Tab-separated table of C-alpha atoms and ligand atoms in Angstrom:
chain	number	residue	atom	x	y	z
A	25	MET	CA	-6.103	0.705	-62.957
A	26	GLN	CA	-7.736	1.411	-59.594
A	27	THR	CA	-9.729	4.614	-59.261
A	28	ILE	CA	-8.841	7.165	-56.596
A	29	THR	CA	-11.928	6.134	-54.618
A	30	ASP	CA	-10.792	2.480	-54.735
A	31	LEU	CA	-7.304	3.390	-53.558
A	32	VAL	CA	-8.682	5.435	-50.667
A	33	LYS	CA	-10.935	2.508	-49.722
A	34	VAL	CA	-8.015	0.069	-49.706
A	35	LEU	CA	-5.976	2.447	-47.560
A	36	GLU	CA	-8.831	3.064	-45.134
A	37	GLU	CA	-9.422	-0.651	-44.651
A	38	ALA	CA	-5.836	-1.958	-44.684
A	39	GLN	CA	-4.085	1.068	-43.085
A	40	ALA	CA	-1.313	0.404	-45.583
A	41	LEU	CA	-0.428	1.377	-49.141
A	42	ASP	CA	2.821	1.237	-51.076
A	43	GLN	CA	4.836	4.289	-52.104
A	44	ALA	CA	3.450	4.225	-55.657
A	45	GLY	CA	-0.160	4.256	-54.383
A	46	LEU	CA	0.619	7.058	-51.924
A	47	THR	CA	2.258	9.087	-54.705
A	48	ARG	CA	-0.831	8.626	-56.861
A	49	LEU	CA	-3.089	9.913	-54.107
A	50	LEU	CA	-0.778	12.868	-53.498
A	51	THR	CA	-0.885	13.884	-57.147
A	52	ALA	CA	-4.563	13.151	-57.870
A	53	PRO	CA	-6.620	16.275	-58.569
A	54	GLU	CA	-9.588	14.962	-56.567
A	55	ALA	CA	-8.769	15.119	-52.874
A	56	ILE	CA	-12.222	15.185	-51.275
A	57	PRO	CA	-12.640	11.382	-50.881
A	58	LEU	CA	-9.213	11.303	-49.208
A	59	TYR	CA	-10.094	14.124	-46.795
A	60	HIS	CA	-13.433	12.538	-45.901
A	61	ALA	CA	-11.826	9.157	-45.228
A	62	ALA	CA	-9.184	10.777	-42.983
A	63	ASP	CA	-11.895	12.598	-41.050
A	64	ARG	CA	-13.857	9.349	-40.561
A	65	VAL	CA	-10.767	7.496	-39.365
A	66	ARG	CA	-9.778	10.351	-37.055
A	67	LYS	CA	-13.248	10.256	-35.483
A	68	ARG	CA	-13.277	6.469	-35.149
A	69	TYR	CA	-9.815	6.139	-33.580
A	70	VAL	CA	-9.114	9.327	-31.621
A	71	GLY	CA	-12.592	10.841	-31.339
A	72	ASP	CA	-13.710	14.451	-31.362
A	73	GLU	CA	-11.344	15.721	-28.680
A	74	VAL	CA	-8.676	18.187	-29.784
A	75	HIS	CA	-5.659	18.227	-27.493
A	76	LEU	CA	-4.146	21.642	-26.855
A	77	ARG	CA	-0.404	21.650	-26.237
A	78	GLY	CA	0.959	24.874	-24.738
A	79	LEU	CA	4.042	25.877	-26.689
A	80	ILE	CA	6.894	27.816	-25.052
A	81	GLU	CA	9.663	28.853	-27.452
A	82	PHE	CA	12.396	29.441	-24.936
A	83	SER	CA	15.446	30.290	-27.072
A	84	ASN	CA	15.964	31.321	-30.685
A	85	TYR	CA	19.717	30.698	-30.632
A	86	CYS	CA	20.674	27.868	-32.964
A	87	ARG	CA	24.013	26.328	-33.880
A	88	ARG	CA	22.637	24.791	-37.092
A	89	GLY	CA	22.456	26.142	-40.629
A	90	CYS	CA	19.222	24.619	-42.057
A	91	LEU	CA	18.797	26.519	-45.329
A	92	TYR	CA	15.068	27.168	-44.851
A	93	CYS	CA	14.970	28.268	-41.219
A	94	GLY	CA	14.933	31.862	-39.989
A	95	LEU	CA	16.693	30.788	-36.790
A	96	ARG	CA	19.737	29.428	-38.651
A	97	ALA	CA	23.023	30.515	-37.069
A	98	GLY	CA	24.005	32.518	-40.165
A	99	ASN	CA	20.916	34.743	-40.059
A	100	THR	CA	22.166	38.066	-38.762
A	101	GLN	CA	18.817	39.781	-39.388
A	102	ILE	CA	17.145	38.537	-36.192
A	103	ARG	CA	17.715	39.532	-32.579
A	104	ARG	CA	18.436	36.565	-30.363
A	105	TYR	CA	16.915	35.835	-26.948
A	106	ARG	CA	16.996	33.214	-24.251
A	107	MET	CA	14.382	32.845	-21.539
A	108	THR	CA	15.608	32.160	-18.025
A	109	PRO	CA	14.363	29.022	-16.272
A	110	ALA	CA	12.197	31.288	-14.060
A	111	GLU	CA	10.614	32.909	-17.150
A	112	ILE	CA	9.935	29.491	-18.690
A	113	LEU	CA	8.221	28.285	-15.524
A	114	THR	CA	6.119	31.440	-15.286
A	115	ARG	CA	4.785	30.859	-18.810
A	116	ALA	CA	4.180	27.196	-18.002
A	117	ARG	CA	2.116	28.204	-14.961
A	118	TYR	CA	0.143	30.522	-17.219
A	119	ALA	CA	-0.509	27.599	-19.617
A	120	VAL	CA	-1.672	25.414	-16.742
A	121	GLY	CA	-3.967	28.259	-15.651
A	122	GLN	CA	-5.512	28.180	-19.140
A	123	GLY	CA	-6.380	24.522	-18.511
A	124	LEU	CA	-3.663	23.032	-20.728
A	125	LYS	CA	-2.406	19.549	-19.872
A	126	THR	CA	0.767	19.543	-21.971
A	127	VAL	CA	3.686	21.968	-22.047
A	128	VAL	CA	5.963	21.866	-25.102
A	129	LEU	CA	9.422	23.381	-24.691
A	130	GLN	CA	10.935	24.278	-28.037
A	131	SER	CA	14.159	26.053	-29.029
A	132	GLY	CA	16.805	26.232	-31.676
A	133	GLU	CA	19.711	23.898	-31.033
A	134	ASP	CA	21.120	25.963	-28.208
A	135	PRO	CA	23.944	24.402	-26.159
A	136	HIS	CA	23.729	27.254	-23.613
A	137	TYR	CA	21.376	25.396	-21.243
A	138	THR	CA	23.119	22.556	-19.410
A	139	VAL	CA	21.513	19.136	-19.251
A	140	GLU	CA	21.088	19.594	-15.502
A	141	GLU	CA	19.310	22.936	-16.015
A	142	LEU	CA	16.955	21.364	-18.551
A	143	CYS	CA	16.320	18.400	-16.231
A	144	ASP	CA	15.498	20.782	-13.352
A	145	ILE	CA	12.988	22.602	-15.544
A	146	VAL	CA	11.387	19.303	-16.573
A	147	ARG	CA	11.169	18.122	-12.938
A	148	THR	CA	9.479	21.374	-11.889
A	149	LEU	CA	7.050	21.174	-14.825
A	150	LYS	CA	6.077	17.632	-13.874
A	151	LYS	CA	5.045	18.906	-10.421
A	152	MET	CA	2.459	21.075	-12.236
A	153	ASP	CA	0.656	17.899	-13.358
A	154	VAL	CA	1.291	18.258	-17.086
A	155	ALA	CA	2.740	16.088	-19.799
A	156	VAL	CA	6.079	17.500	-20.960
A	157	THR	CA	7.161	17.550	-24.592
A	158	LEU	CA	10.633	18.622	-25.671
A	159	SER	CA	11.661	19.910	-29.089
A	160	ILE	CA	15.298	20.895	-28.716
A	161	GLY	CA	16.948	19.118	-31.627
A	162	GLU	CA	19.640	16.478	-31.868
A	163	ARG	CA	21.301	15.498	-28.591
A	164	SER	CA	23.312	12.531	-27.317
A	165	LYS	CA	21.616	9.375	-26.106
A	166	ASP	CA	22.784	10.204	-22.561
A	167	THR	CA	21.093	13.599	-22.697
A	168	TYR	CA	17.844	12.146	-24.037
A	169	ALA	CA	18.005	9.491	-21.290
A	170	ALA	CA	18.625	12.068	-18.528
A	171	LEU	CA	15.684	14.185	-19.683
A	172	LYS	CA	13.453	11.112	-19.826
A	173	GLU	CA	14.550	10.174	-16.331
A	174	ALA	CA	13.689	13.725	-15.184
A	175	GLY	CA	10.127	13.121	-16.415
A	176	ALA	CA	9.907	14.258	-20.056
A	177	ASP	CA	7.143	12.332	-21.814
A	178	ARG	CA	7.431	13.235	-25.472
A	179	PHE	CA	9.933	14.536	-28.008
A	180	LEU	CA	9.395	16.226	-31.372
A	181	LEU	CA	12.108	15.934	-34.011
A	182	ARG	CA	10.994	16.240	-37.600
A	183	ILE	CA	12.992	14.343	-40.164
A	184	GLU	CA	11.993	17.282	-42.448
A	185	THR	CA	12.588	15.062	-45.503
A	186	SER	CA	13.380	11.363	-45.580
A	187	ASN	CA	15.217	11.768	-48.889
A	188	GLU	CA	18.879	11.586	-47.982
A	189	GLN	CA	20.139	13.725	-50.902
A	190	LEU	CA	17.555	16.463	-50.340
A	191	TYR	CA	18.249	16.300	-46.595
A	192	ALA	CA	21.973	16.812	-47.266
A	193	ARG	CA	21.274	19.819	-49.536
A	194	MET	CA	18.972	21.472	-46.959
A	195	HIS	CA	21.163	20.784	-43.912
A	196	PRO	CA	24.825	21.613	-44.563
A	197	GLY	CA	27.121	20.034	-41.981
A	198	MET	CA	24.395	17.783	-40.602
A	199	SER	CA	24.050	14.014	-40.867
A	200	TYR	CA	20.845	12.395	-42.120
A	201	GLN	CA	21.848	9.165	-40.411
A	202	ASN	CA	22.302	10.919	-37.075
A	203	ARG	CA	18.820	12.420	-37.264
A	204	VAL	CA	17.338	8.997	-38.010
A	205	ASN	CA	19.367	7.486	-35.155
A	206	CYS	CA	18.075	10.169	-32.772
A	207	LEU	CA	14.486	9.255	-33.657
A	208	TYR	CA	15.044	5.542	-33.064
A	209	THR	CA	16.893	6.305	-29.803
A	210	LEU	CA	13.969	8.408	-28.577
A	211	LYS	CA	11.583	5.535	-29.320
A	212	GLU	CA	13.870	3.068	-27.580
A	213	LEU	CA	14.027	5.283	-24.469
A	214	GLY	CA	10.242	5.265	-24.225
A	215	TYR	CA	9.452	8.786	-25.405
A	216	GLU	CA	6.290	9.343	-27.344
A	217	THR	CA	8.139	10.334	-30.481
A	218	GLY	CA	7.017	12.907	-32.995
A	219	THR	CA	8.434	13.522	-36.410
A	220	GLY	CA	7.219	15.053	-39.656
A	221	SER	CA	7.975	16.822	-42.905
A	222	LEU	CA	8.348	20.235	-44.364
A	223	VAL	CA	6.236	20.321	-47.507
A	224	GLY	CA	7.434	22.331	-50.492
A	225	LEU	CA	11.200	22.273	-50.053
A	226	PRO	CA	12.948	23.122	-53.339
A	227	GLY	CA	13.545	19.893	-55.272
A	228	GLN	CA	11.073	17.840	-53.227
A	229	THR	CA	8.879	15.550	-55.359
A	230	PRO	CA	5.573	13.794	-54.591
A	231	ALA	CA	7.456	10.459	-54.554
A	232	MET	CA	9.754	11.875	-51.831
A	233	LEU	CA	6.746	12.963	-49.779
A	234	ALA	CA	5.226	9.498	-50.161
A	235	ALA	CA	8.530	8.061	-48.915
A	236	ASP	CA	8.246	10.321	-45.845
A	237	LEU	CA	4.930	8.637	-45.015
A	238	VAL	CA	6.525	5.200	-45.376
A	239	PHE	CA	9.329	6.389	-43.061
A	240	PHE	CA	6.830	7.561	-40.383
A	241	LYS	CA	5.051	4.231	-40.457
A	242	ALA	CA	8.308	2.231	-40.226
A	243	LEU	CA	9.339	4.309	-37.183
A	244	ASP	CA	5.893	3.803	-35.648
A	245	ALA	CA	5.855	7.518	-34.850
A	246	ASP	CA	3.415	8.538	-32.127
A	247	MET	CA	2.988	12.090	-33.415
A	248	ILE	CA	3.297	13.570	-36.895
A	249	GLY	CA	3.664	17.280	-37.645
A	250	ILE	CA	3.367	18.264	-41.292
A	251	GLY	CA	3.540	21.883	-42.351
A	252	PRO	CA	4.211	24.025	-45.413
A	253	PHE	CA	7.697	25.415	-45.933
A	254	ILE	CA	7.310	29.209	-45.770
A	255	PRO	CA	10.299	31.120	-47.216
A	256	SER	CA	12.043	33.142	-44.573
A	257	PRO	CA	14.011	36.401	-44.953
A	258	GLY	CA	17.694	36.227	-44.107
A	259	THR	CA	17.967	32.642	-45.397
A	260	PRO	CA	19.324	31.275	-48.700
A	261	LEU	CA	15.768	30.148	-49.612
A	262	ASP	CA	14.218	33.567	-49.092
A	263	HIS	CA	12.900	33.652	-52.679
A	264	ALA	CA	11.838	30.000	-53.010
A	265	ALA	CA	8.213	29.178	-53.841
A	266	GLY	CA	7.184	27.507	-50.576
A	267	GLY	CA	4.726	24.702	-49.877
A	268	GLU	CA	1.099	24.409	-50.963
A	269	VAL	CA	-1.737	24.075	-48.492
A	270	GLU	CA	-3.438	21.345	-50.507
A	271	THR	CA	-0.314	19.152	-50.515
A	272	VAL	CA	-0.008	19.597	-46.746
A	273	LEU	CA	-3.639	18.555	-46.272
A	274	LYS	CA	-3.196	15.505	-48.495
A	275	MET	CA	-0.083	14.487	-46.546
A	276	MET	CA	-1.976	14.887	-43.258
A	277	ALA	CA	-4.927	12.853	-44.515
A	278	LEU	CA	-2.614	10.090	-45.740
A	279	ALA	CA	-0.720	10.055	-42.411
A	280	ARG	CA	-4.010	9.647	-40.517
A	281	LEU	CA	-5.124	6.801	-42.789
A	282	LEU	CA	-1.792	4.982	-42.535
A	283	MET	CA	-1.488	5.473	-38.778
A	284	PRO	CA	-4.986	5.907	-37.332
A	285	GLU	CA	-3.907	6.352	-33.689
A	286	ILE	CA	-1.332	9.117	-34.090
A	287	ASN	CA	-1.669	12.532	-32.563
A	288	MET	CA	-1.328	15.113	-35.303
A	289	PRO	CA	-1.478	18.905	-35.065
A	290	ALA	CA	-3.018	21.364	-37.433
A	291	THR	CA	0.303	23.209	-37.485
A	292	THR	CA	0.940	26.876	-36.841
A	293	ALA	CA	2.619	27.131	-40.268
A	294	LEU	CA	-0.597	25.876	-41.886
A	295	SER	CA	-2.595	28.521	-40.027
A	296	VAL	CA	-0.119	31.230	-41.072
A	297	LYS	CA	-0.169	30.164	-44.724
A	298	ASP	CA	-3.985	29.926	-44.746
A	299	ARG	CA	-6.233	31.912	-42.394
A	300	ASP	CA	-8.554	28.913	-42.350
A	301	GLY	CA	-5.671	26.503	-41.748
A	302	TYR	CA	-6.734	25.222	-38.321
A	303	ARG	CA	-10.212	24.326	-39.580
A	304	LYS	CA	-8.869	22.696	-42.722
A	305	GLY	CA	-6.237	20.718	-40.814
A	306	LEU	CA	-8.742	19.526	-38.217
A	307	SER	CA	-11.019	18.375	-41.054
A	308	CYS	CA	-8.250	16.367	-42.751
A	309	GLY	CA	-7.109	14.181	-39.873
A	310	ALA	CA	-5.627	16.521	-37.243
A	311	ASN	CA	-6.573	16.252	-33.545
A	312	VAL	CA	-4.054	18.612	-31.917
A	313	ILE	CA	-3.385	22.368	-31.844
A	314	MET	CA	-0.360	23.980	-30.234
A	315	PRO	CA	-1.322	27.428	-28.897
A	316	ASN	CA	1.657	29.630	-28.212
A	317	MET	CA	1.999	30.444	-24.508
A	318	GLY	CA	5.012	32.727	-24.895
A	319	LEU	CA	5.292	36.441	-24.266
A	320	SER	CA	4.583	38.560	-27.348
A	321	GLU	CA	8.058	40.168	-27.280
A	322	TYR	CA	9.657	36.711	-27.673
A	323	LYS	CA	7.044	35.321	-30.080
A	324	LYS	CA	8.031	37.965	-32.626
A	325	LEU	CA	11.699	37.066	-32.276
A	326	TYR	CA	11.128	33.326	-32.765
A	327	ALA	CA	11.057	34.122	-36.470
A	328	VAL	CA	11.329	30.661	-38.017
A	329	TYR	CA	9.280	32.001	-40.940
A	330	PRO	CA	7.471	35.310	-41.548
A	331	GLY	CA	4.039	35.873	-40.018
A	332	LYS	CA	4.590	33.341	-37.275
A	333	GLY	CA	4.656	35.535	-34.201
A	334	GLU	CA	2.335	38.182	-35.578
A	335	GLY	CA	-1.121	36.603	-35.629
A	336	PHE	CA	-1.880	36.862	-31.941
A	337	ALA	CA	-0.208	39.359	-29.695
A	338	ARG	CA	-1.843	37.700	-26.693
A	339	SER	CA	-2.132	34.010	-25.932
A	340	ASP	CA	-5.696	34.383	-24.652
A	341	GLU	CA	-6.803	35.818	-28.044
A	342	GLN	CA	-5.388	32.771	-29.771
A	343	MET	CA	-7.225	30.490	-27.320
A	344	VAL	CA	-10.512	32.252	-28.162
A	345	LYS	CA	-9.934	31.741	-31.899
A	346	ILE	CA	-9.177	28.055	-31.349
A	347	GLN	CA	-12.329	27.604	-29.225
A	348	THR	CA	-14.408	29.222	-31.975
A	349	VAL	CA	-12.983	26.906	-34.635
A	350	LEU	CA	-13.626	23.859	-32.442
A	351	GLN	CA	-17.192	24.927	-31.748
A	352	LYS	CA	-17.947	25.377	-35.457
A	353	LEU	CA	-16.599	21.894	-36.177
A	354	GLY	CA	-18.481	20.274	-33.281
A	355	ARG	CA	-15.196	19.270	-31.658
A	356	LYS	CA	-14.215	19.707	-28.002
A	357	VAL	CA	-11.059	20.454	-26.075
A	358	GLY	CA	-9.376	17.291	-24.756
A	359	GLN	CA	-9.483	17.105	-20.977
A	360	GLY	CA	-6.691	14.556	-20.451
A	361	TYR	CA	-2.971	14.570	-21.195
A	362	GLY	CA	-3.629	13.380	-24.722
A	363	PHE	CA	-1.216	10.485	-24.950
A	364	ARG	CA	-1.423	8.224	-27.969
A	365	VAL	CA	-4.538	6.096	-27.648
A	366	GLY	CA	-4.106	2.408	-26.936
A	367	ARG	CA	-0.685	2.918	-25.401
B	21	LIG	N1	15.699	22.838	-33.285
B	21	LIG	C1	14.611	21.939	-33.147
B	21	LIG	C2	14.576	20.892	-34.242
B	21	LIG	O1	15.438	20.917	-35.110
B	21	LIG	O2	13.739	20.008	-34.181
B	21	LIG	C3	13.262	22.613	-33.019
B	21	LIG	C4	13.126	24.011	-33.541
B	21	LIG	S1	12.839	24.104	-35.286
B	21	LIG	C5	12.780	25.871	-35.521
B	21	LIG	C6	11.137	23.597	-35.416
B	21	LIG	C7	10.613	23.290	-36.782
B	21	LIG	O3	10.435	24.494	-37.535
B	21	LIG	C8	11.472	22.457	-37.684
B	21	LIG	O4	11.303	21.090	-37.447
B	21	LIG	C9	11.022	22.852	-39.092
B	21	LIG	O5	10.231	21.859	-39.692
B	21	LIG	C10	10.204	24.117	-38.856
B	21	LIG	N2	10.640	25.176	-39.781
B	21	LIG	C11	11.866	25.707	-39.896
B	21	LIG	N3	11.904	26.623	-40.875
B	21	LIG	C12	10.672	26.665	-41.433
B	21	LIG	C13	10.096	27.411	-42.509
B	21	LIG	N4	10.811	28.291	-43.196
B	21	LIG	N5	8.789	27.195	-42.790
B	21	LIG	C14	8.054	26.329	-42.069
B	21	LIG	N6	8.549	25.598	-41.027
B	21	LIG	C15	9.844	25.760	-40.720
């Protein structure tokens, strides 16, 4: 039987490994060789630059009922808000003023904004000389196409879990196949497409997580976001155990080794679960951070999971913390738009 070091070597050289090998690496007690290999590959393929994507969470209304998410429609414990287009653009200008070259617009699945309104916002953002990423859930092909035509560059839509049965349990009333179709449609339309997993969902096994990695590679995802599930009050999974930092880091390292050119954030959820999460993520394959550019009153209300909007009342404080982490690691802020290399 191959040792863990051998398996890591094979993966680093071939950029491929079957589900059984990935499961073995996910469950092995010794993770250091895996982390080191991911860091080497990250450096070789995407360098030392860390791209900062300015996140604007513009609405916490959601029509969905994802069991784990604090924004789910059935959660009556949170106060809902929507930013006006003018408010969104003001925060985007602030992000640009901070030197950021990407604006990410994220919301619950909120049908309130018309496609034309969203397209207008995208067109105005593009005049600010930024890359535009959308994360607004499942939409029709026509809507995705209209937003692309308006100038949107990237789209984030996590599969959450690629296991169809677990997906069905976590997402009542939703269709696994539709989510997969959305991802392939986004690719086909020319979006840089991001997906990813929630680690630690009840009933999720290491073999399922390994299958997620196989799914990402088959999609040829351009971006991968992997974060711990953090139980959220007001949801049916309030008392669940939640995801482990080490499993998240292993998943990130494996994603980097399988897909050396991806852009991958050290996620906010990782930094909430572990105070040292940004540093750990950036050392295990990540090359992106998404500082929150929203107003503190809204950040608190975008309560996907507890602790999320509480770390930094002010966006500039968060930027200082990120700069400090980068300095300690000998990494630097990316100066360009941070598209996938070699594209
Ligand atoms: N509605 C959009 C979508 O479905 O892609 C974007 C908004 S959604 C709140 C953004 C991400 O939050 C989801 O993809 C999910 O992975 C993450 N999320 C939701 N609940 C979470 C929880 N309890 N812990 C950690 N992450 C969570």
